[in-house]
Short mmCIF file of C-alpha atoms and ligand atoms in Angstrom, two decimals:
data_model
loop_
_atom_site.label_atom_id
_atom_site.label_comp_id
_atom_site.label_asym_id
_atom_site.label_seq_id
_atom_site.Cartn_x
_atom_site.Cartn_y
_atom_site.Cartn_z
CA MET G 1 36.55 38.85 28.19
CA VAL G 2 36.39 35.11 27.70
CA LYS G 3 32.87 35.57 26.40
CA VAL G 4 33.99 38.22 23.90
CA LEU G 5 36.71 35.88 22.65
CA THR G 6 34.18 33.08 22.27
CA VAL G 7 31.95 35.37 20.26
CA ILE G 8 34.84 36.47 18.03
CA ALA G 9 35.89 32.86 17.56
CA SER G 10 32.41 31.82 16.59
CA VAL G 11 31.91 34.70 14.19
CA THR G 12 35.23 33.84 12.55
CA ALA G 13 34.25 30.19 12.31
CA THR G 14 30.96 31.20 10.72
CA ILE G 15 32.61 33.40 8.10
CA LYS G 16 35.19 30.72 7.34
CA SER G 17 32.49 28.15 6.99
CA LEU G 18 30.41 30.39 4.72
CA ILE G 19 33.42 30.99 2.47
CA SER G 20 34.08 27.26 2.21
CA GLY G 21 30.39 26.62 1.58
CA GLY G 22 29.72 25.05 4.97
CA SER G 23 27.01 25.55 7.54
CA PRO G 24 26.45 29.19 8.50
CA PHE G 25 25.71 27.98 12.01
CA ALA G 26 29.05 26.24 12.51
CA GLY G 27 30.42 28.99 14.70
CA PHE G 28 27.34 29.51 16.79
CA THR G 29 27.36 26.09 18.38
CA ALA G 30 30.14 27.06 20.79
CA LEU G 31 28.10 30.00 22.07
CA TRP G 32 25.35 28.00 23.70
CA PRO G 33 25.91 26.92 27.29
CA THR G 34 26.01 23.28 28.32
CA ASN G 35 25.90 21.78 31.80
CA SER G 36 29.02 20.21 33.32
CA ASP G 37 28.33 16.98 31.40
CA GLY G 38 28.38 18.84 28.07
CA LYS G 39 24.59 18.51 27.67
CA TYR G 40 22.04 21.15 26.72
CA ILE G 41 19.18 21.43 29.22
CA ILE G 42 15.67 22.65 28.42
CA GLN G 43 12.58 22.59 30.61
CA ALA G 44 8.92 23.47 31.08
CA GLU G 45 6.34 22.69 33.74
CA GLY G 46 6.38 18.96 34.51
CA ILE G 47 9.26 18.06 32.16
CA ARG G 48 13.01 18.59 31.86
CA MET G 49 15.23 17.23 29.10
CA ALA G 50 18.90 17.07 28.21
CA PHE G 51 20.33 16.84 24.68
CA THR G 52 23.67 16.35 23.00
CA ASN G 53 24.41 17.70 19.53
CA ARG G 54 26.19 14.42 18.74
CA ASN G 55 24.50 11.50 16.99
CA GLY G 56 21.92 13.60 15.18
CA GLY G 57 21.12 15.79 18.19
CA ALA G 58 20.10 13.01 20.56
CA PRO G 59 17.91 13.53 23.63
CA THR G 60 19.93 12.04 26.50
CA ASN G 61 17.45 12.33 29.40
CA VAL G 62 13.73 12.97 29.91
CA TRP G 63 12.79 13.64 33.52
CA ILE G 64 9.18 13.50 34.72
CA ASN G 65 7.82 13.31 38.29
CA ASP G 66 6.06 9.99 38.89
CA THR G 67 2.95 9.33 40.93
CA ASN G 68 4.98 9.61 44.17
CA GLY G 69 6.55 12.91 43.15
CA ASN G 70 9.93 11.27 42.45
CA GLU G 71 11.80 12.36 39.33
CA VAL G 72 12.38 9.50 36.93
CA ASP G 73 14.52 9.54 33.79
CA ILE G 74 12.44 7.56 31.31
CA ILE G 75 14.61 7.14 28.18
CA LEU G 76 17.75 5.24 27.24
CA GLY G 77 20.81 7.41 26.69
CA LEU G 78 24.43 7.86 27.69
CA ASP G 79 25.90 9.75 30.65
CA LYS G 80 28.99 10.97 28.78
CA VAL G 81 28.46 12.91 25.57
CA GLU G 82 31.85 11.73 24.22
CA ASP G 83 30.56 8.15 24.34
CA TYR G 84 28.00 8.98 21.66
CA ASP G 85 30.82 9.22 19.11
CA ASN G 86 31.57 5.52 19.44
CA TYR G 87 28.01 4.35 19.82
CA LEU G 88 26.73 2.78 16.61
CA GLY G 89 23.14 2.08 17.60
CA TYR G 90 20.26 4.56 17.52
CA LEU G 91 19.43 6.50 20.65
CA GLY G 92 16.97 9.18 19.69
CA GLY G 93 18.91 11.53 17.40
CA THR G 94 17.34 12.52 14.11
CA ILE G 95 17.66 9.80 11.49
CA GLY G 96 18.00 11.14 7.93
CA ARG G 97 18.14 12.01 5.13
CA VAL G 98 16.06 8.91 4.39
CA ALA G 99 15.33 6.84 7.48
CA GLY G 100 14.71 3.11 7.20
CA HIS G 101 15.94 0.65 4.58
CA ILE G 102 16.18 1.38 0.86
CA SER G 103 16.25 -2.02 -0.77
CA ASN G 104 19.16 -2.79 -3.12
CA ALA G 105 20.81 0.46 -1.91
CA SER G 106 19.43 2.21 -4.94
CA PHE G 107 16.30 3.73 -6.33
CA GLN G 108 15.07 4.85 -9.69
CA TYR G 109 13.51 8.19 -10.12
CA ASP G 110 12.60 10.16 -13.20
CA GLY G 111 14.64 7.92 -15.48
CA GLU G 112 17.78 7.98 -13.36
CA THR G 113 19.16 5.42 -10.95
CA TYR G 114 20.67 6.67 -7.72
CA PHE G 115 23.06 4.43 -5.79
CA THR G 116 23.04 5.17 -2.09
CA SER G 117 25.52 4.20 0.63
CA ALA G 118 25.20 0.44 1.19
CA ASN G 119 25.48 0.07 4.96
CA GLY G 120 22.53 -2.17 5.84
CA ASN G 121 21.81 -5.89 5.78
CA ASN G 122 25.40 -6.78 5.01
CA GLY G 123 25.80 -4.21 2.26
CA THR G 124 22.60 -4.96 0.38
CA THR G 125 20.50 -2.00 1.56
CA THR G 126 20.90 1.62 2.60
CA TYR G 127 19.95 1.83 6.24
CA ASN G 128 18.94 5.02 8.06
CA GLY G 129 20.49 7.41 5.55
CA GLY G 130 23.70 5.46 4.90
CA GLU G 131 27.03 5.12 6.61
CA LYS G 132 27.25 8.84 7.36
CA GLY G 133 23.56 9.33 8.00
CA TRP G 134 22.49 12.15 10.26
CA GLU G 135 22.52 10.08 13.42
CA ARG G 136 26.25 9.59 12.77
CA MET G 137 26.83 13.35 12.57
CA THR G 138 27.50 16.02 15.18
CA LEU G 139 25.05 18.80 14.43
CA ASP G 140 25.30 22.55 14.83
CA VAL G 141 23.09 24.20 17.40
CA GLY G 142 21.19 27.07 15.77
CA SER G 143 19.46 28.28 18.92
CA LEU G 144 18.92 27.41 22.56
CA THR G 145 16.33 28.93 24.87
CA SER G 146 15.10 27.82 28.30
CA ASN G 147 12.52 25.55 26.69
CA SER G 148 13.81 24.82 23.18
CA ILE G 149 16.79 23.72 21.15
CA THR G 150 17.16 23.80 17.37
CA PHE G 151 19.76 21.79 15.52
CA VAL G 152 20.72 22.57 11.94
CA VAL G 153 22.05 20.22 9.27
CA PHE G 154 23.52 20.99 5.87
CA ASP G 155 23.62 17.80 3.89
CA ARG G 156 25.38 18.12 0.55
CA ALA G 157 24.35 16.67 -2.78
CA GLY G 158 25.91 13.27 -3.23
CA GLY G 159 26.29 12.75 0.52
CA ASN G 160 25.51 9.07 0.99
CA GLY G 161 24.44 9.05 -2.66
CA PHE G 162 21.34 11.23 -2.38
CA PRO G 163 20.71 13.93 -4.99
CA GLY G 164 20.32 17.63 -4.12
CA ASN G 165 21.48 19.57 -1.05
CA SER G 166 19.27 19.80 1.95
CA GLY G 167 19.27 22.39 4.70
CA SER G 168 17.31 21.38 7.75
CA SER G 169 16.17 22.67 11.05
CA LEU G 170 15.31 20.14 13.73
CA ALA G 171 13.54 21.82 16.63
CA HIS G 172 12.64 20.43 20.03
CA SER G 173 10.43 22.55 22.28
CA LEU G 174 9.02 21.86 25.70
CA TYR G 175 5.62 23.09 26.83
CA PRO G 176 3.87 22.08 30.06
CA TYR G 177 3.98 18.25 30.01
CA GLU G 178 4.81 18.24 26.28
CA TRP G 179 7.80 17.60 24.05
CA ARG G 180 7.21 18.92 20.53
CA ILE G 181 9.41 18.01 17.59
CA SER G 182 9.29 19.85 14.29
CA TYR G 183 11.46 18.99 11.37
CA GLY G 184 11.77 21.26 8.35
CA VAL G 185 13.91 20.45 5.33
CA THR G 186 14.61 22.76 2.38
CA PRO G 187 16.01 20.91 -0.60
CA THR G 188 18.32 23.12 -2.68
CA ARG G 189 20.48 22.86 -5.81
CA THR G 190 18.10 20.42 -7.35
CA SER G 191 15.66 20.83 -10.18
CA LYS G 192 13.67 17.79 -9.07
CA PRO G 193 12.08 16.61 -5.85
CA VAL G 194 14.40 14.49 -3.68
CA PRO G 195 13.56 11.77 -1.18
CA ILE G 196 13.45 12.80 2.46
CA ASN G 197 12.18 10.85 5.43
CA LEU G 198 13.19 11.77 8.94
CA SER G 199 12.60 9.84 12.11
CA HIS G 200 14.09 9.15 15.50
CA LYS G 201 14.26 6.17 17.81
CA THR G 202 13.78 7.22 21.41
CA TYR G 203 13.48 4.24 23.75
CA TRP G 204 11.03 4.60 26.64
CA ASN G 205 10.63 2.85 29.99
CA LEU G 206 8.08 4.88 31.92
CA ASP G 207 9.25 3.46 35.27
CA GLY G 208 12.78 4.72 34.68
CA PHE G 209 14.10 1.10 34.56
CA ARG G 210 13.75 0.75 38.33
CA PRO G 211 14.27 -2.68 39.95
CA GLY G 212 11.13 -4.65 39.20
CA SER G 213 10.63 -2.64 35.98
CA GLU G 214 13.69 -3.81 34.07
CA THR G 215 11.43 -4.47 31.07
CA ILE G 216 8.35 -2.79 29.60
CA GLU G 217 6.24 -5.97 29.83
CA GLU G 218 3.91 -4.37 32.38
CA HIS G 219 3.37 -1.28 30.20
CA ARG G 220 0.12 -0.94 28.31
CA LEU G 221 0.05 0.18 24.69
CA HIS G 222 -2.80 1.47 22.56
CA LEU G 223 -2.51 2.15 18.79
CA PRO G 224 -6.12 3.08 18.05
CA PHE G 225 -5.68 3.58 14.29
CA SER G 226 -3.38 0.64 13.57
CA GLY G 227 -5.46 -2.27 12.39
CA LEU G 228 -2.98 -2.84 9.55
CA ARG G 229 0.74 -3.41 9.27
CA LEU G 230 3.18 -3.79 6.40
CA GLU G 231 4.43 -7.27 5.72
CA GLU G 232 8.23 -7.37 5.89
CA ASP G 233 10.77 -10.05 5.02
CA GLU G 234 13.35 -11.35 7.51
CA HIS G 235 15.58 -8.34 6.74
CA LYS G 236 12.75 -5.91 7.56
CA ILE G 237 12.27 -4.98 3.92
CA PRO G 238 8.60 -4.55 3.01
CA THR G 239 7.31 -7.13 0.55
CA GLY G 240 4.78 -4.61 -0.75
CA ASP G 241 1.81 -6.35 0.91
CA ILE G 242 -0.30 -5.26 3.84
CA LYS G 243 -1.54 -7.47 6.67
CA GLY G 244 -4.47 -7.25 9.05
CA ASN G 245 -3.73 -7.16 12.79
CA LYS G 246 -6.25 -9.77 13.91
CA MET G 247 -8.02 -9.20 17.19
CA ARG G 248 -6.15 -10.71 20.16
CA SER G 249 -3.10 -11.49 17.98
CA PRO G 250 0.28 -10.12 19.20
CA TYR G 251 -0.29 -7.26 16.72
CA ASP G 252 -3.62 -6.20 18.18
CA PHE G 253 -3.08 -2.88 19.93
CA TRP G 254 -6.04 -1.25 18.19
CA SER G 255 -8.98 -2.97 19.91
CA SER G 256 -7.95 -1.66 23.35
CA ALA G 257 -4.88 -0.72 25.39
CA ARG G 258 -3.05 -4.03 25.83
CA LEU G 259 -0.33 -5.22 28.17
CA LEU G 260 2.91 -5.69 26.21
CA ALA G 261 3.57 -8.89 28.17
CA ALA G 262 0.71 -10.58 26.30
CA GLY G 263 2.32 -10.04 22.89
CA LEU G 264 5.88 -10.60 24.10
CA ALA G 265 4.92 -14.01 25.45
CA ARG G 266 4.21 -15.06 21.85
CA LYS G 267 6.70 -12.96 19.94
CA ALA G 268 10.12 -12.45 21.54
CA THR G 269 10.50 -8.78 20.52
CA TYR G 270 8.76 -6.17 18.37
CA ASP G 271 10.22 -4.53 15.28
CA ASP G 272 7.10 -3.97 13.23
CA LEU G 273 5.63 -1.28 11.05
CA PHE G 274 2.07 -0.36 12.02
CA LEU G 275 0.13 1.75 9.57
CA VAL G 276 -1.93 4.66 10.85
CA THR G 277 -5.25 4.63 9.01
CA ARG G 278 -7.47 7.29 10.45
CA PRO G 279 -10.32 9.12 8.85
CA GLN G 280 -10.04 12.78 7.86
CA PRO G 281 -9.94 15.26 9.49
CA TRP G 282 -6.95 13.91 11.35
CA GLU G 283 -7.17 15.97 14.51
CA VAL G 284 -3.41 15.72 14.76
CA GLU G 285 -3.35 17.75 17.97
CA SER G 286 -6.14 15.92 19.76
CA LYS G 287 -6.05 12.25 18.68
CA PRO G 288 -2.88 10.38 19.61
CA VAL G 289 -1.72 7.57 17.31
CA ALA G 290 -0.02 5.78 20.21
CA SER G 291 -0.44 5.79 23.95
CA LEU G 292 1.93 4.00 26.34
CA SER G 293 1.36 3.85 30.08
CA SER G 294 2.66 2.29 33.24
CA ALA G 295 0.46 1.74 36.28
CA ARG G 296 3.53 1.62 38.51
CA SER G 297 4.82 5.14 37.85
CA GLY G 298 1.39 6.43 36.82
CA ILE G 299 3.02 7.98 33.73
CA THR G 300 1.40 7.95 30.29
CA VAL G 301 3.04 9.19 27.11
CA GLU G 302 0.95 9.83 24.03
CA LEU G 303 2.39 10.28 20.54
CA TYR G 304 0.71 12.78 18.23
CA THR G 305 1.96 12.98 14.66
CA ASP G 306 1.05 13.93 11.13
CA GLN G 307 2.81 10.83 9.83
CA GLU G 308 1.05 7.73 8.54
CA ALA G 309 3.01 4.92 10.14
CA VAL G 310 4.54 4.05 13.50
CA ARG G 311 7.35 1.54 13.90
CA LEU G 312 7.36 -0.23 17.24
CA VAL G 313 10.72 -1.57 18.36
CA THR G 314 11.50 -3.20 21.67
CA TRP G 315 15.13 -3.14 22.78
CA ASP G 316 16.41 -6.47 21.50
CA GLY G 317 19.77 -6.94 23.16
CA GLY G 318 21.32 -7.66 19.72
CA PRO G 319 24.54 -6.32 18.18
CA ASN G 320 25.11 -2.60 18.80
CA SER G 321 22.76 -2.73 21.73
CA ASN G 322 25.44 -3.45 24.31
CA LEU G 323 24.41 -0.66 26.61
CA THR G 324 24.29 0.11 30.31
CA LEU G 325 21.67 2.25 31.97
CA LYS G 326 22.70 5.75 33.01
CA GLU G 327 24.00 6.06 36.57
CA GLY G 328 20.80 7.78 37.67
CA GLN G 329 18.92 4.75 36.37
CA GLY G 330 21.05 2.26 38.29
CA GLY G 331 23.93 1.72 35.83
CA LYS G 332 23.11 -1.97 35.14
CA PRO G 333 23.23 -3.59 31.68
CA VAL G 334 20.13 -2.84 29.61
CA GLN G 335 18.04 -6.00 29.36
CA LYS G 336 16.15 -7.36 26.42
CA ASN G 337 12.78 -5.56 26.14
CA ALA G 338 13.94 -2.96 28.67
CA ALA G 339 12.41 -0.21 26.57
CA ILE G 340 10.23 0.45 23.55
CA SER G 341 10.45 3.04 20.80
CA MET G 342 7.50 4.40 18.87
CA GLN G 343 8.86 5.95 15.67
CA MET G 344 6.59 8.10 13.58
CA MET G 345 7.36 7.86 9.88
CA ASP G 346 6.10 7.42 6.39
CA TRP G 347 5.71 3.99 4.80
CA PRO G 348 9.09 2.20 4.58
CA ASP G 349 10.87 1.69 1.26
CA ALA G 350 8.08 3.54 -0.52
CA LEU G 351 10.68 4.69 -3.08
CA ASN G 352 10.73 1.15 -4.35
CA HIS G 353 6.98 0.55 -4.11
CA PRO G 354 5.36 2.87 -6.66
CA GLU G 355 2.17 0.80 -6.31
CA TRP G 356 1.60 2.47 -2.93
CA GLN G 357 1.42 5.86 -4.71
CA ARG G 358 3.18 7.73 -1.92
CA ASP G 359 5.49 10.01 -3.93
CA LYS G 360 4.00 13.16 -2.50
CA HIS G 361 4.76 11.90 1.01
CA ILE G 362 8.40 11.07 0.37
CA LEU G 363 9.69 13.38 -2.38
CA PHE G 364 10.23 17.07 -1.67
CA GLY G 365 11.53 20.22 -3.38
CA PRO G 366 12.61 22.24 -5.19
CA ASP G 367 9.46 24.26 -4.48
CA ARG G 368 8.00 22.09 -1.73
CA LEU G 369 9.46 22.05 1.78
CA MET G 370 9.31 18.93 3.84
CA THR G 371 7.82 19.65 7.24
CA THR G 372 6.70 17.22 9.84
CA PHE G 373 5.41 17.66 13.31
CA SER G 374 4.99 15.36 16.27
CA LYS G 375 4.66 15.64 19.98
CA PHE G 376 4.91 13.45 23.03
CA LYS G 377 2.39 14.45 25.66
CA PHE G 378 2.77 13.25 29.22
CA SER G 379 0.36 12.82 32.07
CA VAL G 380 0.69 11.37 35.55
CA ASN G 381 -2.37 9.53 36.85
CA GLY G 382 -4.38 11.21 34.14
CA ARG G 383 -3.26 14.77 35.08
CA PRO G 384 -3.04 17.07 33.25
CA LYS G 385 -5.22 16.02 30.34
C1 LIG C 29 9.50 17.41 40.42
O1 LIG C 29 8.99 17.98 41.59
C2 LIG C 29 9.91 18.84 42.26
C3 LIG C 29 9.28 19.28 43.57
O2 LIG C 29 8.03 19.84 43.34
C4 LIG C 29 10.22 20.01 41.35
O3 LIG C 29 11.20 20.83 41.95
C5 LIG C 29 10.80 19.46 40.04
O4 LIG C 29 11.03 20.52 39.13
C6 LIG C 29 9.84 18.47 39.41
N1 LIG C 29 10.49 17.87 38.26
C7 LIG C 29 10.00 18.01 37.01
C8 LIG C 29 10.75 17.30 35.93
O5 LIG C 29 9.01 18.65 36.75
C1 LIG C 30 16.77 -5.84 -6.05
O1 LIG C 30 17.70 -6.70 -6.64
C2 LIG C 30 17.20 -7.99 -6.89
C3 LIG C 30 18.34 -8.87 -7.39
O2 LIG C 30 19.16 -8.16 -8.29
C4 LIG C 30 16.07 -7.89 -7.91
O3 LIG C 30 15.53 -9.17 -8.14
C5 LIG C 30 14.99 -6.98 -7.33
O4 LIG C 30 13.98 -6.77 -8.28
C6 LIG C 30 15.56 -5.65 -6.94
N1 LIG C 30 14.53 -4.92 -6.21
C7 LIG C 30 14.24 -3.65 -6.47
C8 LIG C 30 13.14 -3.07 -5.63
O5 LIG C 30 14.81 -2.99 -7.30
C1 LIG C 31 28.10 -10.78 4.35
O1 LIG C 31 28.77 -10.64 3.12
C2 LIG C 31 30.03 -11.29 3.08
C3 LIG C 31 30.72 -10.93 1.77
O2 LIG C 31 29.81 -10.91 0.70
C4 LIG C 31 29.79 -12.80 3.23
O3 LIG C 31 31.02 -13.49 3.21
C5 LIG C 31 29.09 -13.06 4.54
O4 LIG C 31 28.75 -14.41 4.67
C6 LIG C 31 27.81 -12.25 4.64
N1 LIG C 31 27.24 -12.37 5.97
C7 LIG C 31 25.96 -12.58 6.19
C8 LIG C 31 25.53 -12.65 7.60
O5 LIG C 31 25.15 -12.70 5.28
C1 LIG C 32 29.99 -3.91 26.05
O1 LIG C 32 30.42 -2.59 26.41
C2 LIG C 32 31.35 -2.60 27.47
C3 LIG C 32 31.58 -1.15 27.87
O2 LIG C 32 31.75 -0.33 26.76
C4 LIG C 32 32.61 -3.32 27.03
O3 LIG C 32 33.54 -3.35 28.09
C5 LIG C 32 32.25 -4.74 26.64
O4 LIG C 32 33.38 -5.40 26.10
C6 LIG C 32 31.15 -4.74 25.58
N1 LIG C 32 30.71 -6.11 25.32
C7 LIG C 32 30.44 -6.55 24.09
C8 LIG C 32 29.95 -7.96 24.01
O5 LIG C 32 30.57 -5.86 23.10
C1 LIG C 33 11.02 6.41 6.93
O1 LIG C 33 11.78 6.17 8.08
C2 LIG C 33 11.39 5.08 8.82
C3 LIG C 33 12.16 5.09 10.11
O2 LIG C 33 13.35 4.44 10.11
C4 LIG C 33 11.57 3.84 8.01
O3 LIG C 33 11.19 2.66 8.70
C5 LIG C 33 10.83 3.97 6.72
O4 LIG C 33 11.30 2.94 5.89
C6 LIG C 33 11.08 5.27 6.00
N1 LIG C 33 10.16 5.53 4.92
C7 LIG C 33 10.52 5.66 3.65
C8 LIG C 33 9.43 6.10 2.73
O5 LIG C 33 11.62 5.43 3.25
#
């Protein structure tokens, strides 16, 4: 009976939302079961994850068995889903509609100037989609199966200053030892292409932050296609120029897998944009653009993506990063460099750098969908490979 009422309530909510022009999935969200913490659980061989639909549909836990067969939870997140509402940092939810900074909080396109929500760098840039960007939204859940969850977003024209509506489906699926992410965005009510750039910042510590592994300094990182990076100013706005990552410099992760401690000894934290310059064909499914591993847990995570840049960020302990580990991770304050995120993306602020000629990578619609695919593939002591 309760179930029938829930179904009726969700159908009603859907109809109401359709009449008012809202998301057709609004009512469905309540139908999908959560665990007692309000999280959605999905799993496949070797991997189990939990998600919340808050903060852009954030992954809250990734559990993998380490070399000793002990389950470790290897990402930063929050225990209580309600706490996501007050959390103003970025913890893995989808960042959109345009991730990264847009300099001057505006861009010119096809003879028009668009002014976007000025929420970054003290009101001088648009950061991660603006004040009400997707990682500040609670999303609808379109579907949930034992190994997948799909969030849906309806972002209206003018929201945060961007032109055109966009309807999006953000799908996470687990396969044996794999987490696959596919984003699809359909721009609507626009006669022109609109800028779209989605990303997410999931912070990893492959030892599960255990005592002795409070930081990722002993992790090794390999970025085989990243001999170049974008030069950025002190506000992380690209200057337009490209730099070479000299061998054995703190930016050299291309020549071999290198211990993060070596770079961190010379450069307190990382927040840098590495370009992915690989020859065609890309072999998206077989050649990772990033590989992070820890000898202690034996866990390796490889990032596969069709995107042409990876931003590396180590947890910096700055404003908005006042965070404690989850209880299962020991519950202590998160230390500087406790974790690292590897964000796949297109080139930052490309809207304002026509000289890079990247319009086809950042502008989509009305007849061209934006789709992007990436996966994190795990192995423990090299198995499975
Ligand atoms: C870890 O191993 C145990 C025992 O084999 C198993 O029950 C559990 O599902 C594994 N955890 C994951 C995340 O695969
Ligand atoms: C941003 O604004 C500054 C100051 O008004 C101006 O000098 C600069 O050219 C602008 N940059 C872009 C990319 O529009
Ligand atoms: C931010 O902007 C305000 C108002 O323009 C100014 O008073 C303040 O000094 C700025 N802060 C920083 C850190 O630039
Ligand atoms: C950090 O967060 C805790 C718990 O939410 C809070 O009690 C504390 O005041 C915060 N500290 C700072 C410096 O914001
Ligand atoms: C895409 O998003 C990333 C992630 O935040 C960001 O660094 C980059 O500036 C964005 N790219 C464009 C073209 O705006």
